[in-house]
């Protein structure tokens, strides 16, 4: 495993896939690392993990993180951008193909 | 051995501390009880927008701070060791799923009744009321307000309101009855609940709203800051967008007390502070509300105005403050008083200066400068 990548714990009896997530500096007080591996439960072999599934799991590993980037109505907050690979998405149902990275970007504007 | 009630109270304060909530983090100013030498410490939460930080008057351990950043959602931090360490709320204030509403930031924090030692209230932007029963760890919406069928009529849409976002503020808990609450809303007005937040009614009679088609509506007003008179929860003072007011309960009609302010200064402002030892005594800090509402010290000459007779008359207090070219803005949470004798008064400017008086406003001096935009100044005894 590369240096600086934290892995979440997962139970041995539950099938899970690990998605790598790149974390912007404003959220590293939660993760302590610029990149984390998040174990996401596999619901069915043919169903890839989704952005929403990763964010649910990341909140289990780092409580409070999800609410800083997704509001209480389930929408991605205004100054947050999410990329699956190189594709920008605001849809939490977006699937994450095997090997792709979820990147969280916190866009600043003004002073 | 049974503990006497006196033994349960905190020991007498040994020093004074001010909590300075700013647009870029939290600072503190600490002094001995003579209030002579102030020492600045911080920042904590550097880069976070801290709208309010309060100390729990029921103990000398608990602090809460409402924070967000320019890109991340809102949260509340809490300390049980007087600010040495902080933990994020497990469940910060958030509207009910399916309501379609989003908390932009928590704006106002208030400690609950003395008989409910871990209860706090939070007011948000846009207008929402939240309650914590565990000293800020988890927050629940006060649905008697948030889901009230009249709420939208009272408040307007979430995009309405002040330039920095519509707000619920001035959460007042009657020291004689934890179920008797008041709130202020910009916009919306002042509202009262007598059943712990289950139901609410407007309490704005007598207050002008000259920015509305009907200048005397039942609700829709813009109170900027509402306080209990010192030692008398049957009297409220209000700095409003349209003047300064006083309400003596059980009456329900506010009396305008700002009309006796000098015409050249006006009666517009944001904060209002009371003397904890004298219900007749209060301070306002006027801002220019003419033309396009500069919201700066009138004429560039900052001053506070004090009344010692419940608002019948006012006296200008500006000794030590700039005589000219002082174009300050002081926000509604950024002026407060301490409980010492003589009463101390403190305020912070959006240009990052903190000024204080230890003689009830007769003279002021600068306690700190070069800080970020100050949102709130609160006293915490140590």
Coordinates of C-alpha atoms in Angstrom, one line a residue:
Chain A
X1 CA 0.0 0.0 0.0
X2 CA 1.4 3.4 -0.9
X3 CA 2.5 5.6 2.0
X4 CA -0.1 8.1 3.2
X5 CA -3.1 5.9 2.3
X6 CA -5.2 5.0 5.3
X7 CA -7.4 1.9 5.1
X8 CA -10.7 1.6 6.9
X9 CA -11.4 -1.5 9.0
X10 CA -14.0 -3.9 7.7
X11 CA -15.6 -6.9 9.1
X12 CA -14.3 -10.3 7.9
X13 CA -17.8 -11.7 7.2
X14 CA -19.0 -8.9 4.9
X15 CA -18.0 -8.7 1.3
X16 CA -16.6 -5.3 0.5
X17 CA -14.6 -3.5 -2.1
X18 CA -12.1 -0.8 -1.4
X19 CA -12.5 2.6 -3.2
X20 CA -9.6 5.1 -3.0
X21 CA -10.8 8.6 -2.1
X22 CA -8.7 11.7 -2.5
X23 CA -9.4 14.1 0.4
X24 CA -8.9 17.9 0.1
X25 CA -6.9 19.7 2.9
X26 CA -10.0 21.2 4.5
X27 CA -11.2 17.7 5.3
X28 CA -7.9 16.1 6.4
X29 CA -8.6 17.0 10.1
X30 CA -11.0 14.1 9.8
X31 CA -9.0 11.6 7.8
X32 CA -5.4 12.6 8.7
X33 CA -4.4 11.6 5.2
X34 CA -4.7 13.0 1.7
X35 CA -5.9 9.7 0.4
X36 CA -7.9 7.0 2.1
X37 CA -9.2 3.6 1.1
X38 CA -12.8 3.2 2.0
X39 CA -14.4 -0.3 2.3
X40 CA -17.8 -0.3 0.7
X41 CA -20.2 -3.2 1.2
X42 CA -20.8 -5.2 -2.0
X43 CA -24.6 -5.5 -2.4
X44 CA -24.4 -7.7 -5.5
X45 CA -21.4 -8.8 -7.6
X46 CA -22.8 -7.0 -10.7
X47 CA -23.4 -3.7 -8.8
X48 CA -20.4 -1.4 -8.5
X49 CA -20.1 1.0 -5.5
X50 CA -21.6 4.4 -5.9
X51 CA -20.5 7.8 -4.9
X52 CA -23.3 7.8 -2.3
X53 CA -22.2 4.4 -0.9
X54 CA -18.6 5.6 -0.6
X55 CA -19.7 8.7 1.3
X56 CA -21.9 6.7 3.6
X57 CA -19.0 4.4 4.4
X58 CA -16.5 7.3 4.8
X59 CA -18.8 8.8 7.4
X60 CA -18.7 5.5 9.3
X61 CA -14.9 5.6 9.3
X62 CA -14.6 9.4 9.9
X63 CA -17.8 10.6 11.7
X64 CA -19.1 14.0 10.6
X65 CA -17.2 14.2 7.3
X66 CA -20.2 13.5 5.1
X67 CA -22.3 16.3 6.5
X68 CA -19.6 18.8 5.7
X69 CA -19.9 18.0 1.9
X70 CA -23.5 16.7 1.6
X71 CA -26.4 18.7 3.0
X72 CA -29.3 17.3 5.0
X73 CA -31.5 16.9 1.8
X74 CA -28.8 14.7 0.3
X75 CA -27.4 17.2 -2.2
X76 CA -23.7 17.9 -2.7
X77 CA -22.9 21.3 -1.1
X78 CA -22.4 24.3 -3.4
X79 CA -18.6 24.6 -3.1
X80 CA -17.8 20.9 -3.3
X81 CA -17.0 19.1 -6.5
X82 CA -16.8 15.3 -6.8
X83 CA -14.9 13.6 -9.6
X84 CA -15.1 9.9 -10.4
X85 CA -11.9 9.5 -12.4
X86 CA -11.9 12.6 -14.6
X87 CA -15.7 12.9 -14.7
X88 CA -17.4 15.6 -12.6
X89 CA -20.6 14.5 -10.9
X90 CA -23.1 15.8 -8.4
X91 CA -25.2 12.6 -8.5
X92 CA -24.7 10.4 -5.6
X93 CA -26.0 7.4 -7.6
X94 CA -23.0 7.6 -10.0
X95 CA -21.2 4.2 -10.1
X96 CA -17.5 4.0 -9.4
X97 CA -15.9 1.5 -11.8
X98 CA -13.3 -0.8 -10.4
X99 CA -10.0 0.9 -10.0
X100 CA -11.4 4.5 -10.3
X101 CA -10.7 7.1 -7.7
X102 CA -13.3 9.3 -6.1
X103 CA -11.8 12.8 -5.7
X104 CA -13.3 15.4 -3.4
X105 CA -12.5 19.0 -4.3
X106 CA -13.3 22.0 -2.0
X107 CA -13.5 25.0 -4.3
X108 CA -12.8 28.3 -2.6
X109 CA -14.0 31.6 -3.9
X110 CA -13.4 35.1 -2.5
X111 CA -11.6 36.0 0.7
Chain B
X1 CA -22.1 14.4 53.5
X2 CA -24.8 16.1 51.5
X3 CA -23.6 18.9 49.3
X4 CA -25.2 22.2 50.1
X5 CA -26.6 24.1 47.1
X6 CA -23.8 26.6 47.6
X7 CA -21.2 23.9 47.1
X8 CA -22.7 23.0 43.8
X9 CA -22.2 26.5 42.4
X10 CA -18.9 27.3 40.6
X11 CA -16.2 28.9 42.6
X12 CA -16.0 32.7 42.3
X13 CA -14.3 33.9 39.1
X14 CA -10.6 34.6 39.3
X15 CA -10.2 36.2 35.9
X16 CA -12.2 37.6 33.0
X17 CA -12.2 36.2 29.5
X18 CA -13.7 37.4 26.3
X19 CA -14.5 35.0 23.5
X20 CA -14.0 36.6 20.1
X21 CA -15.7 34.8 17.2
X22 CA -14.4 36.0 13.9
X23 CA -14.7 35.3 10.2
X24 CA -11.4 33.4 10.4
X25 CA -11.4 31.7 13.7
X26 CA -11.7 32.1 17.5
X27 CA -9.5 34.2 19.7
X28 CA -9.7 35.0 23.4
X29 CA -8.8 38.0 25.5
X30 CA -8.0 37.3 29.2
X31 CA -7.5 39.7 32.1
X32 CA -7.5 39.7 35.9
X33 CA -10.7 40.9 37.6
X34 CA -9.4 44.5 37.7
X35 CA -9.7 44.4 33.9
X36 CA -6.4 46.2 33.4
X37 CA -4.1 44.0 31.4
X38 CA -5.7 42.0 28.6
X39 CA -3.8 39.2 26.9
X40 CA -4.8 38.0 23.4
X41 CA -4.6 34.2 22.7
X42 CA -5.5 32.2 19.6
X43 CA -6.4 31.4 17.0
X44 CA -8.4 28.3 17.4
X45 CA -10.2 27.0 14.3
X46 CA -8.1 29.2 12.1
X47 CA -9.8 29.6 8.7
X48 CA -13.2 28.6 10.0
X49 CA -16.0 31.1 10.0
X50 CA -17.0 31.2 13.7
X51 CA -20.3 33.1 13.9
X52 CA -20.7 32.7 17.7
X53 CA -18.9 31.2 20.7
X54 CA -20.5 31.1 24.1
X55 CA -19.5 29.9 27.6
X56 CA -22.0 28.1 29.8
X57 CA -22.8 30.3 32.7
X58 CA -24.0 27.2 34.6
X59 CA -20.5 25.9 34.8
X60 CA -17.0 27.1 34.0
X61 CA -16.1 24.2 31.7
X62 CA -18.4 24.1 28.7
X63 CA -17.9 26.3 25.6
X64 CA -19.7 26.0 22.3
X65 CA -18.6 27.4 18.9
X66 CA -20.6 27.5 15.7
X67 CA -18.4 27.1 12.7
X68 CA -18.3 26.5 9.0
X69 CA -15.8 27.2 6.3
X70 CA -16.2 28.8 2.9
X71 CA -16.6 25.3 1.3
X72 CA -17.7 22.9 4.0
X73 CA -21.1 22.6 5.7
X74 CA -21.9 24.0 9.1
X75 CA -21.1 22.3 12.4
X76 CA -20.8 23.0 16.1
X77 CA -17.7 22.4 18.2
X78 CA -17.9 21.9 22.0
X79 CA -15.4 21.9 24.7
X80 CA -15.8 20.5 28.2
X81 CA -12.5 21.8 29.5
X82 CA -12.9 25.5 29.0
X83 CA -11.4 25.5 25.5
X84 CA -8.4 23.4 25.9
X85 CA -9.8 20.6 23.7
X86 CA -12.7 20.6 21.3
X87 CA -14.9 17.9 19.8
X88 CA -17.2 18.2 16.9
X89 CA -21.0 17.7 17.4
X90 CA -22.0 14.1 16.6
X91 CA -25.1 15.5 15.0
X92 CA -25.0 19.2 14.2
X93 CA -28.1 21.3 13.6
X94 CA -29.8 20.2 10.4
X95 CA -33.3 20.5 9.1
X96 CA -35.5 17.4 8.7
X97 CA -34.9 15.3 5.6
X98 CA -37.7 16.0 3.1
X99 CA -38.2 19.5 4.4
X100 CA -36.2 20.8 1.5
X101 CA -34.4 23.2 3.8
X102 CA -30.7 23.4 4.4
X103 CA -28.8 25.0 7.3
X104 CA -26.3 27.4 5.9
X105 CA -24.8 28.2 9.2
X106 CA -25.5 28.1 12.9
X107 CA -25.7 31.8 13.9
X108 CA -26.7 32.0 17.5
X109 CA -26.0 29.8 20.5
X110 CA -27.7 30.1 23.9
X111 CA -27.3 28.2 27.1
X112 CA -30.6 26.8 28.5
X113 CA -32.3 27.2 31.8
X114 CA -30.4 26.7 35.0
X115 CA -32.6 23.7 35.9
X116 CA -31.6 22.0 32.6
X117 CA -27.9 21.9 32.9
X118 CA -27.0 20.4 29.5
X119 CA -29.6 22.1 27.4
X120 CA -28.5 24.6 24.7
X121 CA -30.4 26.2 21.9
X122 CA -29.2 27.2 18.5
X123 CA -30.6 29.6 15.9
X124 CA -29.6 29.1 12.3
X125 CA -29.5 30.9 8.9
X126 CA -32.0 30.5 7.3
X127 CA -34.3 30.7 10.3
X128 CA -34.4 27.5 12.3
X129 CA -34.4 26.6 16.0
X130 CA -32.6 23.6 17.4
X131 CA -32.1 22.2 20.9
X132 CA -29.4 20.0 22.4
X133 CA -30.0 18.1 25.6
X134 CA -26.4 16.9 25.9
X135 CA -24.3 20.0 25.9
X136 CA -24.0 20.3 22.2
X137 CA -23.2 16.8 21.2
X138 CA -26.4 16.1 19.3
X139 CA -29.0 18.6 18.1
X140 CA -32.7 18.1 17.3
X141 CA -34.9 20.6 15.5
X142 CA -37.6 22.3 17.6
X143 CA -40.3 21.2 15.2
X144 CA -42.9 23.3 17.0
X145 CA -41.1 26.2 15.2
X146 CA -39.3 24.6 12.2
X147 CA -42.5 22.8 11.1
X148 CA -45.0 25.3 12.2
X149 CA -47.6 25.8 9.5
X150 CA -47.2 29.6 9.7
X151 CA -43.4 29.6 9.6
X152 CA -43.0 30.4 6.0
X153 CA -45.5 33.2 6.3
X154 CA -43.7 34.6 9.3
X155 CA -40.2 34.4 7.8
X156 CA -40.6 34.6 4.0
X157 CA -38.5 32.3 1.8
X158 CA -35.0 31.2 2.8
X159 CA -33.5 33.6 0.3
X160 CA -35.2 36.6 1.9
X161 CA -33.7 38.4 4.8
X162 CA -30.5 40.2 5.6
X163 CA -27.5 40.6 3.2
X164 CA -25.7 37.8 5.1
X165 CA -28.7 35.5 5.1
X166 CA -31.9 35.3 7.0
X167 CA -31.3 34.5 10.7
X168 CA -32.9 33.3 13.9
X169 CA -31.2 35.0 16.8
X170 CA -31.8 36.4 20.3
X171 CA -32.9 33.1 21.9
X172 CA -34.1 34.1 25.4
X173 CA -35.0 31.7 28.1
X174 CA -37.1 33.0 31.0
X175 CA -35.0 32.4 34.1
X176 CA -38.2 31.6 36.0
X177 CA -39.6 29.1 33.5
X178 CA -37.6 26.9 31.1
X179 CA -40.7 26.6 28.9
X180 CA -41.1 30.3 28.3
X181 CA -39.0 31.3 25.3
X182 CA -38.5 34.3 23.1
X183 CA -36.7 34.4 19.7
X184 CA -35.9 37.2 17.2
X185 CA -35.8 36.7 13.5
X186 CA -34.4 38.8 10.7
X187 CA -36.8 38.8 9.0
X188 CA -39.8 37.7 10.8
X189 CA -39.9 39.6 14.1
X190 CA -40.1 38.6 17.8
X191 CA -42.0 35.5 18.7
X192 CA -42.9 33.9 22.1
X193 CA -43.5 30.4 23.2
X194 CA -45.0 29.4 26.6
X195 CA -44.8 25.6 26.1
X196 CA -41.1 24.9 25.5
X197 CA -41.2 25.7 21.8
X198 CA -44.3 23.6 20.9
X199 CA -46.2 26.6 19.6
X200 CA -45.3 30.3 18.9
X201 CA -47.0 33.6 18.5
X202 CA -45.8 36.9 17.1
X203 CA -45.0 39.6 19.6
X204 CA -44.5 42.7 17.5
X205 CA -47.3 45.1 18.3
X206 CA -46.0 48.7 18.4
X207 CA -42.9 48.0 16.3
X208 CA -42.6 49.7 13.0
X209 CA -41.8 47.8 9.8
X210 CA -41.6 50.8 7.4
X211 CA -40.0 48.7 4.7
X212 CA -43.2 46.8 4.3
X213 CA -46.4 47.9 2.5
X214 CA -48.2 47.7 5.8
X215 CA -46.0 49.5 8.3
X216 CA -47.6 47.9 11.3
X217 CA -48.0 44.2 10.4
X218 CA -48.4 41.3 12.8
X219 CA -45.0 39.9 11.7
X220 CA -42.3 40.3 9.1
X221 CA -40.3 42.8 11.2
X222 CA -36.5 43.0 11.5
X223 CA -35.4 42.9 15.1
X224 CA -31.6 43.1 15.1
X225 CA -31.0 42.2 18.8
X226 CA -33.3 41.5 21.7
X227 CA -32.3 41.2 25.4
X228 CA -33.8 40.8 28.8
X229 CA -33.3 43.8 31.0
X230 CA -30.7 43.1 33.6
X231 CA -32.4 41.2 36.5
X232 CA -35.9 41.7 35.1
X233 CA -37.1 39.1 32.6
X234 CA -40.5 40.9 32.5
X235 CA -38.8 43.6 30.5
X236 CA -37.3 43.2 27.0
X237 CA -35.2 45.7 25.0
X238 CA -34.9 45.5 21.3
X239 CA -32.6 47.2 18.7
X240 CA -34.7 46.9 15.5
X241 CA -34.1 47.9 11.9
X242 CA -36.7 50.6 12.6
X243 CA -35.6 52.0 16.0
X244 CA -35.1 51.0 19.6
X245 CA -38.0 49.5 21.7
X246 CA -38.9 48.4 25.2
X247 CA -41.6 45.9 26.2
X248 CA -42.9 45.5 29.7
X249 CA -44.8 42.2 30.2
X250 CA -47.4 41.1 30.6
X251 CA -48.1 43.9 28.1
X252 CA -47.7 43.0 24.5
X253 CA -47.1 46.4 22.9
X254 CA -43.6 47.6 22.4
X255 CA -42.8 51.2 23.2
X256 CA -40.4 53.1 21.0
X257 CA -37.5 54.5 23.1
X258 CA -35.2 55.4 20.2
X259 CA -37.0 58.6 19.3
X260 CA -35.1 60.5 21.9
X261 CA -31.8 59.7 20.3
X262 CA -30.1 62.7 18.6
X263 CA -31.6 63.2 15.1
X264 CA -28.1 63.5 13.6
X265 CA -27.2 60.0 14.9
X266 CA -30.5 58.2 14.5
X267 CA -31.7 55.0 16.2
X268 CA -30.4 52.4 13.8
X269 CA -27.8 49.8 15.0
X270 CA -27.3 46.1 15.5
X271 CA -26.2 45.2 19.0
X272 CA -27.9 46.1 22.3
X273 CA -26.3 45.4 25.7
X274 CA -27.8 45.6 29.1
X275 CA -26.4 46.2 32.6
X276 CA -26.8 42.9 34.5
X277 CA -27.2 44.9 37.7
X278 CA -29.7 47.5 36.6
X279 CA -32.9 46.9 34.5
X280 CA -33.1 50.6 33.6
X281 CA -29.6 50.6 32.0
X282 CA -28.8 49.7 28.5
X283 CA -26.3 50.6 25.7
X284 CA -26.7 50.8 21.9
X285 CA -24.1 51.4 19.3
X286 CA -25.6 53.5 16.4
X287 CA -24.9 52.9 12.8
X288 CA -25.7 55.1 9.8
X289 CA -29.1 53.9 8.5
X290 CA -29.6 56.8 6.0
X291 CA -29.8 56.6 2.2
X292 CA -28.2 53.3 1.1
X293 CA -27.6 52.1 4.7
X294 CA -23.8 52.4 5.1
X295 CA -24.1 50.7 8.5
X296 CA -21.0 52.6 9.7
X297 CA -20.5 54.9 12.7
X298 CA -22.5 58.1 11.9
X299 CA -20.2 60.8 10.5
X300 CA -17.2 58.5 11.1
X301 CA -17.4 59.3 14.9
X302 CA -18.0 56.1 16.8
X303 CA -19.9 56.3 20.1
X304 CA -22.1 54.2 22.3
X305 CA -25.3 55.7 23.7
X306 CA -26.3 54.7 27.2
X307 CA -29.7 55.1 28.9
X308 CA -30.1 54.8 32.6
X309 CA -33.8 55.4 32.7
X310 CA -35.2 52.6 30.5
X311 CA -34.8 54.5 27.3
X312 CA -36.4 57.8 28.3
X313 CA -33.1 59.6 27.7
X314 CA -29.7 58.8 26.2
X315 CA -26.1 60.0 26.9
X316 CA -23.3 59.8 24.3
X317 CA -20.2 57.9 25.5
X318 CA -17.1 58.3 23.2
X319 CA -14.2 59.1 25.5
X320 CA -11.2 57.2 24.1
X321 CA -12.8 56.3 20.8
X322 CA -11.7 57.9 17.5
X323 CA -12.8 61.5 17.1
X324 CA -13.0 61.3 13.4
X325 CA -12.5 58.9 10.4
X326 CA -13.7 55.9 12.5
X327 CA -16.0 54.1 10.1
X328 CA -16.8 51.1 12.2
X329 CA -19.5 48.4 11.8
X330 CA -20.4 46.5 14.9
X331 CA -22.6 43.4 14.4
X332 CA -25.5 42.3 16.6
X333 CA -23.6 39.8 18.7
X334 CA -20.4 41.9 19.0
X335 CA -21.3 44.0 22.0
X336 CA -21.6 42.7 25.6
X337 CA -21.3 43.5 29.2
X338 CA -19.8 41.8 32.2
X339 CA -21.3 41.3 35.6
X340 CA -18.6 43.2 37.5
X341 CA -19.0 46.4 39.5
X342 CA -18.7 48.8 37.8
X343 CA -20.0 47.1 34.8
X344 CA -17.6 46.5 31.9
X345 CA -18.7 46.9 28.3
X346 CA -16.9 45.4 25.3
X347 CA -17.4 45.5 21.5
X348 CA -15.7 44.2 18.4
X349 CA -15.7 45.8 14.9
X350 CA -15.8 44.2 11.5
X351 CA -12.3 45.8 11.0
X352 CA -11.0 43.5 13.7
X353 CA -10.6 45.8 16.7
X354 CA -11.9 45.1 20.3
X355 CA -12.7 48.0 22.5
X356 CA -13.5 47.9 26.2
X357 CA -14.6 50.0 29.1
X358 CA -14.4 49.1 32.8
X359 CA -16.3 52.1 34.0
X360 CA -19.7 51.6 32.4
X361 CA -18.8 53.4 29.2
X362 CA -17.3 56.5 30.6
X363 CA -14.0 55.8 28.9
X364 CA -12.9 53.2 26.3
X365 CA -9.6 51.8 25.2
X366 CA -8.5 49.4 22.5
X367 CA -7.9 45.9 23.8
X368 CA -6.9 44.2 20.5
X369 CA -6.5 45.1 16.9
X370 CA -5.6 43.5 13.6
X371 CA -8.0 40.6 14.1
X372 CA -10.3 39.4 11.3
X373 CA -13.9 40.6 10.9
X374 CA -15.5 40.1 14.3
X375 CA -18.9 38.5 14.5
X376 CA -19.4 38.1 18.2
X377 CA -17.9 39.1 21.6
X378 CA -19.0 37.2 24.7
X379 CA -17.9 37.2 28.3
X380 CA -16.7 34.0 29.9
X381 CA -15.7 34.0 33.6
X382 CA -12.9 31.7 34.6

